[in-house]
mmCIF file of C-alpha atoms in Angstrom:
data_model
loop_
_atom_site.group_PDB
_atom_site.id
_atom_site.type_symbol
_atom_site.label_atom_id
_atom_site.label_comp_id
_atom_site.label_asym_id
_atom_site.label_seq_id
_atom_site.Cartn_x
_atom_site.Cartn_y
_atom_site.Cartn_z
ATOM 1 C CA MET A 1 -10.714 -23.317 0.562
ATOM 2 C CA THR A 2 -13.208 -23.498 3.362
ATOM 3 C CA GLU A 3 -12.630 -24.498 6.960
ATOM 4 C CA ILE A 4 -14.016 -27.953 6.240
ATOM 5 C CA THR A 5 -11.495 -28.582 3.387
ATOM 6 C CA LYS A 6 -8.698 -27.539 5.708
ATOM 7 C CA GLN A 7 -10.102 -29.793 8.348
ATOM 8 C CA PHE A 8 -10.232 -32.731 5.861
ATOM 9 C CA GLN A 9 -6.775 -32.173 4.387
ATOM 10 C CA ARG A 10 -5.460 -32.225 7.949
ATOM 11 C CA ARG A 11 -7.079 -35.525 8.688
ATOM 12 C CA PHE A 12 -6.427 -37.123 5.259
ATOM 13 C CA ALA A 13 -2.976 -35.803 4.483
ATOM 14 C CA ASP A 14 -2.544 -37.646 1.136
ATOM 15 C CA SER A 15 -5.901 -36.350 -0.193
ATOM 16 C CA GLU A 16 -6.343 -33.845 -3.051
ATOM 17 C CA VAL A 17 -8.624 -30.980 -2.797
ATOM 18 C CA GLN A 18 -9.921 -29.326 -5.939
ATOM 19 C CA ALA A 19 -12.090 -26.276 -5.877
ATOM 20 C CA TRP A 20 -14.598 -26.203 -8.778
ATOM 21 C CA ASN A 21 -16.352 -23.117 -7.725
ATOM 22 C CA PRO A 22 -16.679 -21.620 -4.238
ATOM 23 C CA ARG A 23 -19.881 -23.765 -3.687
ATOM 24 C CA ARG A 24 -18.462 -27.067 -5.034
ATOM 25 C CA TYR A 25 -15.345 -28.906 -3.887
ATOM 26 C CA TYR A 26 -13.898 -32.216 -5.001
ATOM 27 C CA LEU A 27 -12.133 -34.260 -2.400
ATOM 28 C CA ALA A 28 -10.069 -37.062 -3.965
ATOM 29 C CA VAL A 29 -9.081 -39.868 -1.637
ATOM 30 C CA GLU A 30 -7.567 -43.380 -2.233
ATOM 31 C CA ARG A 31 -10.345 -46.098 -2.114
ATOM 32 C CA ASP A 32 -9.117 -47.470 1.207
ATOM 33 C CA LYS A 33 -10.020 -44.175 2.866
ATOM 34 C CA VAL A 34 -13.202 -43.855 1.483
ATOM 35 C CA VAL A 35 -15.291 -45.310 4.371
ATOM 36 C CA ALA A 36 -13.374 -43.131 6.997
ATOM 37 C CA ALA A 37 -13.613 -39.901 4.890
ATOM 38 C CA ALA A 38 -17.367 -40.407 4.383
ATOM 39 C CA GLU A 39 -17.733 -41.129 8.047
ATOM 40 C CA PHE A 40 -15.711 -37.733 8.879
ATOM 41 C CA LEU A 41 -17.910 -35.743 6.453
ATOM 42 C CA PHE A 42 -21.286 -37.288 7.683
ATOM 43 C CA ARG A 43 -20.669 -37.696 11.499
ATOM 44 C CA GLU A 44 -18.067 -35.053 12.422
ATOM 45 C CA ILE A 45 -18.739 -32.319 9.938
ATOM 46 C CA GLY A 46 -22.615 -32.950 9.732
ATOM 47 C CA CYS A 47 -23.069 -33.107 5.934
ATOM 48 C CA ARG A 48 -25.945 -34.696 4.545
ATOM 49 C CA PHE A 49 -25.351 -37.533 1.920
ATOM 50 C CA SER A 50 -26.943 -36.368 -1.204
ATOM 51 C CA ILE A 51 -26.226 -39.194 -3.789
ATOM 52 C CA ALA A 52 -23.501 -40.950 -5.297
ATOM 53 C CA THR A 53 -22.374 -41.307 -8.935
ATOM 54 C CA GLY A 54 -20.440 -44.087 -10.711
ATOM 55 C CA ILE A 55 -18.859 -43.269 -13.874
ATOM 56 C CA ASP A 56 -16.977 -45.566 -16.330
ATOM 57 C CA THR A 57 -13.856 -43.504 -17.365
ATOM 58 C CA ARG A 58 -10.837 -44.555 -19.281
ATOM 59 C CA ASP A 59 -8.728 -44.877 -16.067
ATOM 60 C CA GLY A 60 -11.210 -46.923 -14.231
ATOM 61 C CA PHE A 61 -14.577 -46.514 -12.357
ATOM 62 C CA GLU A 62 -14.865 -43.156 -10.768
ATOM 63 C CA ILE A 63 -17.084 -43.071 -7.603
ATOM 64 C CA LEU A 64 -18.301 -39.822 -6.456
ATOM 65 C CA TYR A 65 -20.148 -39.550 -3.033
ATOM 66 C CA HIS A 66 -21.826 -35.908 -2.994
ATOM 67 C CA PHE A 67 -22.202 -34.521 0.447
ATOM 68 C CA SER A 68 -24.137 -31.444 1.068
ATOM 69 C CA HIS A 69 -23.203 -29.045 3.688
ATOM 70 C CA ASP A 70 -26.512 -27.402 4.223
ATOM 71 C CA ALA A 71 -25.362 -24.846 6.688
ATOM 72 C CA SER A 72 -23.018 -23.159 4.065
ATOM 73 C CA GLY A 73 -24.632 -24.407 1.004
ATOM 74 C CA VAL A 74 -21.446 -26.029 -0.184
ATOM 75 C CA ILE A 75 -21.342 -29.421 -1.811
ATOM 76 C CA TYR A 76 -18.325 -31.574 -1.002
ATOM 77 C CA THR A 77 -17.812 -34.474 -3.365
ATOM 78 C CA LEU A 78 -15.736 -37.396 -2.232
ATOM 79 C CA LYS A 79 -14.083 -38.834 -5.206
ATOM 80 C CA THR A 80 -12.147 -42.122 -5.690
ATOM 81 C CA LEU A 81 -11.036 -44.209 -8.566
ATOM 82 C CA VAL A 82 -11.132 -47.938 -8.724
ATOM 83 C CA PRO A 83 -9.299 -50.167 -11.228
ATOM 84 C CA LYS A 84 -11.460 -52.011 -13.862
ATOM 85 C CA ASP A 85 -9.855 -55.295 -13.380
ATOM 86 C CA ASP A 86 -10.771 -55.130 -9.407
ATOM 87 C CA PRO A 87 -13.892 -52.884 -9.268
ATOM 88 C CA GLN A 88 -14.521 -52.849 -5.494
ATOM 89 C CA VAL A 89 -14.597 -50.394 -2.630
ATOM 90 C CA ALA A 90 -15.644 -50.929 0.866
ATOM 91 C CA SER A 91 -19.526 -49.999 1.337
ATOM 92 C CA ILE A 92 -20.116 -46.824 3.382
ATOM 93 C CA THR A 93 -23.803 -47.952 3.967
ATOM 94 C CA PRO A 94 -23.051 -49.231 7.612
ATOM 95 C CA LYS A 95 -21.773 -45.646 8.414
ATOM 96 C CA VAL A 96 -24.127 -43.689 6.084
ATOM 97 C CA PRO A 97 -27.453 -45.630 5.699
ATOM 98 C CA ALA A 98 -28.647 -43.255 2.930
ATOM 99 C CA ALA A 99 -26.047 -44.926 0.538
ATOM 100 C CA ASN A 100 -27.939 -48.299 0.580
ATOM 101 C CA TRP A 101 -29.877 -48.155 -2.608
ATOM 102 C CA ILE A 102 -27.441 -46.091 -4.734
ATOM 103 C CA GLU A 103 -24.603 -48.656 -3.888
ATOM 104 C CA ARG A 104 -27.060 -51.414 -4.956
ATOM 105 C CA GLU A 105 -27.748 -49.558 -8.349
ATOM 106 C CA MET A 106 -24.030 -49.107 -8.926
ATOM 107 C CA LYS A 107 -23.447 -52.840 -8.280
ATOM 108 C CA GLU A 108 -26.175 -53.748 -10.590
ATOM 109 C CA LEU A 109 -25.592 -51.260 -13.485
ATOM 110 C CA LEU A 110 -21.898 -50.886 -13.230
ATOM 111 C CA GLY A 111 -20.661 -53.904 -11.606
ATOM 112 C CA ILE A 112 -18.908 -52.212 -8.756
ATOM 113 C CA ASP A 113 -18.793 -54.590 -5.719
ATOM 114 C CA PHE A 114 -19.264 -52.995 -2.220
ATOM 115 C CA PRO A 115 -18.033 -55.438 0.388
ATOM 116 C CA GLY A 116 -19.731 -54.691 3.740
ATOM 117 C CA HIS A 117 -23.062 -53.799 2.311
ATOM 118 C CA PRO A 118 -25.959 -55.340 4.182
ATOM 119 C CA ASN A 119 -28.252 -56.091 1.130
ATOM 120 C CA LEU A 120 -26.527 -56.097 -2.254
ATOM 121 C CA LYS A 121 -29.517 -57.472 -4.193
ATOM 122 C CA PRO A 122 -30.488 -56.052 -7.686
ATOM 123 C CA LEU A 123 -32.619 -53.100 -7.509
ATOM 124 C CA LEU A 124 -33.806 -51.943 -10.809
ATOM 125 C CA THR A 125 -33.308 -54.514 -13.509
ATOM 126 C CA SER A 126 -36.101 -57.156 -14.188
ATOM 127 C CA ASP A 127 -36.199 -60.208 -11.932
ATOM 128 C CA THR A 128 -37.658 -62.348 -14.563
ATOM 129 C CA ASP A 129 -36.190 -60.940 -17.846
ATOM 130 C CA TRP A 130 -32.724 -59.948 -17.191
ATOM 131 C CA GLU A 131 -29.549 -62.184 -16.473
ATOM 132 C CA PRO A 132 -27.321 -60.985 -13.739
ATOM 133 C CA CYS A 133 -23.691 -59.889 -14.588
ATOM 134 C CA GLN A 134 -24.623 -57.870 -17.540
ATOM 135 C CA TYR A 135 -23.777 -54.272 -16.628
ATOM 136 C CA PRO A 136 -25.568 -51.755 -19.045
ATOM 137 C CA LEU A 137 -23.626 -48.728 -17.845
ATOM 138 C CA ARG A 138 -20.389 -49.804 -18.695
ATOM 139 C CA ARG A 139 -18.826 -48.613 -21.862
ATOM 140 C CA ASP A 140 -18.058 -52.164 -23.337
ATOM 141 C CA PHE A 141 -21.835 -53.177 -22.790
ATOM 142 C CA ASP A 142 -23.313 -54.333 -26.167
ATOM 143 C CA ARG A 143 -26.901 -53.312 -26.041
ATOM 144 C CA GLU A 144 -27.878 -54.510 -29.530
ATOM 145 C CA PRO A 145 -28.685 -58.253 -28.283
ATOM 146 C CA HIS A 146 -31.102 -56.609 -25.692
ATOM 147 C CA VAL A 147 -32.946 -53.961 -27.899
ATOM 148 C CA LYS A 148 -36.321 -55.174 -29.183
ATOM 149 C CA PRO A 149 -37.496 -54.478 -32.690
ATOM 150 C CA LYS A 150 -38.554 -51.089 -33.461
ATOM 151 C CA PRO A 151 -42.284 -50.260 -33.128
ATOM 152 C CA TRP A 152 -42.311 -48.893 -36.596
ATOM 153 C CA ASP A 153 -41.155 -52.410 -37.878
ATOM 154 C CA ASP A 154 -44.258 -53.906 -36.625
ATOM 155 C CA LYS A 155 -46.672 -55.199 -39.314
ATOM 156 C CA MET B 1 -76.265 -59.025 -22.171
ATOM 157 C CA MET B 2 -73.151 -57.357 -23.887
ATOM 158 C CA ASP B 3 -75.399 -54.339 -24.868
ATOM 159 C CA LEU B 4 -76.351 -53.849 -21.250
ATOM 160 C CA ARG B 5 -72.757 -53.884 -20.288
ATOM 161 C CA LEU B 6 -71.628 -51.670 -22.850
ATOM 162 C CA TRP B 7 -74.429 -49.349 -22.026
ATOM 163 C CA GLY B 8 -73.313 -49.358 -18.470
ATOM 164 C CA LEU B 9 -69.664 -48.694 -19.519
ATOM 165 C CA LYS B 10 -70.746 -45.912 -21.650
ATOM 166 C CA LYS B 11 -72.743 -43.931 -18.797
ATOM 167 C CA SER B 12 -69.862 -43.475 -16.362
ATOM 168 C CA PRO B 13 -66.575 -45.274 -17.082
ATOM 169 C CA TRP B 14 -64.433 -45.827 -14.161
ATOM 170 C CA VAL B 15 -60.789 -45.507 -14.894
ATOM 171 C CA PHE B 16 -57.839 -47.044 -13.421
ATOM 172 C CA HIS B 17 -54.747 -44.958 -13.910
ATOM 173 C CA LEU B 18 -51.657 -47.284 -14.393
ATOM 174 C CA ALA B 19 -48.341 -45.533 -14.319
ATOM 175 C CA ALA B 20 -46.155 -48.016 -16.181
ATOM 176 C CA ALA B 21 -42.621 -46.511 -15.685
ATOM 177 C CA SER B 22 -43.589 -43.163 -16.929
ATOM 178 C CA CYS B 23 -41.572 -39.964 -16.144
ATOM 179 C CA ASN B 24 -44.836 -38.650 -14.326
ATOM 180 C CA ASN B 25 -45.409 -35.929 -16.691
ATOM 181 C CA CYS B 26 -48.546 -37.793 -18.294
ATOM 182 C CA ASP B 27 -49.711 -38.516 -14.882
ATOM 183 C CA ILE B 28 -49.772 -34.911 -14.015
ATOM 184 C CA GLU B 29 -51.657 -34.080 -17.057
ATOM 185 C CA ILE B 30 -54.112 -36.804 -16.269
ATOM 186 C CA LEU B 31 -54.582 -35.411 -12.834
ATOM 187 C CA ALA B 32 -54.959 -31.855 -14.526
ATOM 188 C CA ALA B 33 -57.642 -33.220 -16.816
ATOM 189 C CA LEU B 34 -59.582 -34.435 -13.693
ATOM 190 C CA THR B 35 -59.407 -30.995 -11.894
ATOM 191 C CA PRO B 36 -62.229 -28.417 -12.097
ATOM 192 C CA ARG B 37 -60.697 -26.515 -14.846
ATOM 193 C CA PHE B 38 -61.047 -29.294 -17.386
ATOM 194 C CA ASP B 39 -63.344 -31.428 -15.308
ATOM 195 C CA LEU B 40 -63.396 -35.048 -16.759
ATOM 196 C CA GLU B 41 -65.800 -35.951 -14.164
ATOM 197 C CA ARG B 42 -68.583 -34.117 -15.937
ATOM 198 C CA PHE B 43 -68.551 -37.241 -18.354
ATOM 199 C CA GLY B 44 -68.874 -39.456 -15.291
ATOM 200 C CA ILE B 45 -65.379 -40.337 -15.522
ATOM 201 C CA VAL B 46 -63.905 -41.372 -12.055
ATOM 202 C CA LEU B 47 -60.609 -42.614 -11.063
ATOM 203 C CA VAL B 48 -60.902 -45.731 -8.956
ATOM 204 C CA GLY B 49 -58.288 -47.378 -6.712
ATOM 205 C CA SER B 50 -58.532 -50.896 -8.043
ATOM 206 C CA PRO B 51 -58.282 -52.398 -11.291
ATOM 207 C CA ARG B 52 -61.084 -54.772 -10.458
ATOM 208 C CA HIS B 53 -63.553 -51.934 -10.348
ATOM 209 C CA ALA B 54 -62.357 -50.407 -13.510
ATOM 210 C CA ASP B 55 -64.062 -50.079 -17.011
ATOM 211 C CA ALA B 56 -60.905 -48.416 -18.552
ATOM 212 C CA LEU B 57 -57.209 -48.772 -18.162
ATOM 213 C CA LEU B 58 -55.251 -45.518 -18.743
ATOM 214 C CA VAL B 59 -51.537 -46.496 -19.272
ATOM 215 C CA THR B 60 -48.769 -44.044 -19.219
ATOM 216 C CA GLY B 61 -45.037 -44.664 -19.813
ATOM 217 C CA VAL B 62 -42.778 -46.858 -21.883
ATOM 218 C CA THR B 63 -43.254 -50.406 -20.500
ATOM 219 C CA ASN B 64 -40.023 -51.719 -19.425
ATOM 220 C CA ARG B 65 -38.760 -55.191 -18.517
ATOM 221 C CA LYS B 66 -39.469 -54.861 -14.901
ATOM 222 C CA CYS B 67 -42.958 -53.605 -15.045
ATOM 223 C CA LEU B 68 -44.291 -55.540 -18.041
ATOM 224 C CA PRO B 69 -45.395 -58.468 -15.850
ATOM 225 C CA ARG B 70 -47.165 -55.843 -13.584
ATOM 226 C CA VAL B 71 -49.000 -54.270 -16.464
ATOM 227 C CA LEU B 72 -50.165 -57.749 -17.678
ATOM 228 C CA ARG B 73 -51.249 -58.715 -14.247
ATOM 229 C CA VAL B 74 -53.393 -55.555 -13.901
ATOM 230 C CA TYR B 75 -54.763 -56.020 -17.227
ATOM 231 C CA GLU B 76 -55.888 -59.541 -16.298
ATOM 232 C CA GLN B 77 -57.620 -58.142 -13.263
ATOM 233 C CA THR B 78 -59.792 -55.764 -14.984
ATOM 234 C CA ALA B 79 -63.379 -56.863 -15.802
ATOM 235 C CA LYS B 80 -63.743 -57.332 -19.418
ATOM 236 C CA PRO B 81 -64.800 -55.527 -21.643
ATOM 237 C CA CYS B 82 -62.202 -52.996 -20.709
ATOM 238 C CA LEU B 83 -61.183 -50.086 -22.690
ATOM 239 C CA VAL B 84 -57.261 -49.561 -22.919
ATOM 240 C CA ILE B 85 -56.011 -46.018 -23.454
ATOM 241 C CA GLY B 86 -52.256 -45.461 -24.080
ATOM 242 C CA VAL B 87 -51.379 -41.852 -22.914
ATOM 243 C CA GLY B 88 -48.383 -40.230 -24.269
ATOM 244 C CA THR B 89 -45.735 -40.857 -26.988
ATOM 245 C CA CYS B 90 -43.969 -43.467 -24.713
ATOM 246 C CA ALA B 91 -46.975 -45.542 -24.574
ATOM 247 C CA CYS B 92 -47.581 -45.143 -28.400
ATOM 248 C CA SER B 93 -43.998 -45.763 -29.607
ATOM 249 C CA ASN B 94 -41.353 -45.742 -26.903
ATOM 250 C CA HIS B 95 -40.504 -42.198 -27.658
ATOM 251 C CA MET B 96 -36.796 -41.676 -27.221
ATOM 252 C CA PHE B 97 -36.140 -44.932 -25.363
ATOM 253 C CA THR B 98 -36.512 -47.122 -28.362
ATOM 254 C CA ASP B 99 -32.826 -48.017 -28.398
ATOM 255 C CA SER B 100 -32.619 -48.948 -24.678
ATOM 256 C CA TYR B 101 -31.788 -52.317 -23.564
ATOM 257 C CA ASN B 102 -34.588 -52.197 -20.870
ATOM 258 C CA VAL B 103 -37.526 -51.467 -23.228
ATOM 259 C CA THR B 104 -40.021 -54.232 -24.210
ATOM 260 C CA GLY B 105 -41.752 -52.280 -26.898
ATOM 261 C CA PRO B 106 -44.951 -50.183 -26.782
ATOM 262 C CA PHE B 107 -47.267 -52.040 -24.617
ATOM 263 C CA SER B 108 -49.782 -52.661 -27.564
ATOM 264 C CA ARG B 109 -47.425 -55.402 -28.456
ATOM 265 C CA HIS B 110 -48.697 -57.218 -25.258
ATOM 266 C CA ILE B 111 -52.206 -56.163 -24.578
ATOM 267 C CA PRO B 112 -54.850 -54.799 -27.055
ATOM 268 C CA VAL B 113 -55.150 -51.099 -27.049
ATOM 269 C CA ASP B 114 -58.308 -49.153 -27.997
ATOM 270 C CA VAL B 115 -57.094 -45.515 -28.191
ATOM 271 C CA PHE B 116 -53.629 -43.824 -28.372
ATOM 272 C CA ILE B 117 -53.247 -40.193 -27.179
ATOM 273 C CA PRO B 118 -49.676 -38.807 -28.428
ATOM 274 C CA GLY B 119 -48.060 -35.998 -26.977
ATOM 275 C CA CYS B 120 -45.113 -35.470 -24.552
ATOM 276 C CA PRO B 121 -47.083 -34.880 -22.452
ATOM 277 C CA PRO B 122 -50.593 -34.677 -24.132
ATOM 278 C CA LYS B 123 -52.593 -31.728 -23.085
ATOM 279 C CA PRO B 124 -55.639 -32.262 -20.783
ATOM 280 C CA GLU B 125 -57.727 -31.407 -23.916
ATOM 281 C CA ALA B 126 -56.093 -34.069 -26.012
ATOM 282 C CA ILE B 127 -56.693 -36.672 -23.004
ATOM 283 C CA ILE B 128 -60.431 -35.562 -22.971
ATOM 284 C CA ALA B 129 -60.640 -35.833 -26.711
ATOM 285 C CA GLY B 130 -59.053 -39.246 -26.652
ATOM 286 C CA VAL B 131 -61.283 -40.520 -23.833
ATOM 287 C CA ALA B 132 -64.291 -39.154 -25.709
ATOM 288 C CA LYS B 133 -63.161 -40.954 -28.902
ATOM 289 C CA ALA B 134 -62.919 -44.217 -26.827
ATOM 290 C CA LEU B 135 -66.316 -43.782 -25.578
ATOM 291 C CA GLY B 136 -67.448 -43.184 -29.144
ATOM 292 C CA LYS B 137 -65.996 -46.539 -30.210
ATOM 293 C CA LEU B 138 -68.417 -48.305 -27.940
#
């Protein structure tokens, strides 16, 4: 446990801290605490927002916000789980501007909604050749209708 | 008239480098081919900043749904006749991305390609050999 995880647990009493190794900590919080926790790590501790990850797991969509504390070289990953039937979590972009594009990408590829995001437009998929509301990184996504014929089948 | 234009093309082909959603590895090798060690410029090959000045189009990467309209637009802007050279296995055959939902096939399905240079990434020597082969076709 570092001083920062102790501070974090004092502030967010119901959070769960897992030490992966001395330079990697997972801080699991409920999804209504995500914005406050991100603001705490970013503004008060002074961590740098590195990137976020969205994963389609069995229990729901897991969202990981990776914050790097450059002074000590430790990465603190803020972790939350959102249910699949209600995939939304408040956007941290108003507090952490660097999360803008990765939240757009998670919305586009996983279908997780981020209320409060200033500009939640598609980012990566084609604007002419792709219908919205198809989420390719979900486990139940059927890619077969989208895959073009193989080049070696060309005559 | 055509012979004169081909003659001009052969003397000093100006190349527009179009990175169509590549991983940048082929692009780095193309730049390596232009540096003094391999020195593509001794054949008069120069990179230009606009497709309107280009005699040859060097395309890297697997053409995905988002960048296919851009590739077609750049190809339409080049003055014809224009050599099209596909660099890297992605440009030749989609490489490992062939099962992806986002891939529109190798770009030879959409525009005519003169020379393919396979490799992941191709060595600068292979790129030079491919460009020389393309010039030999003229």
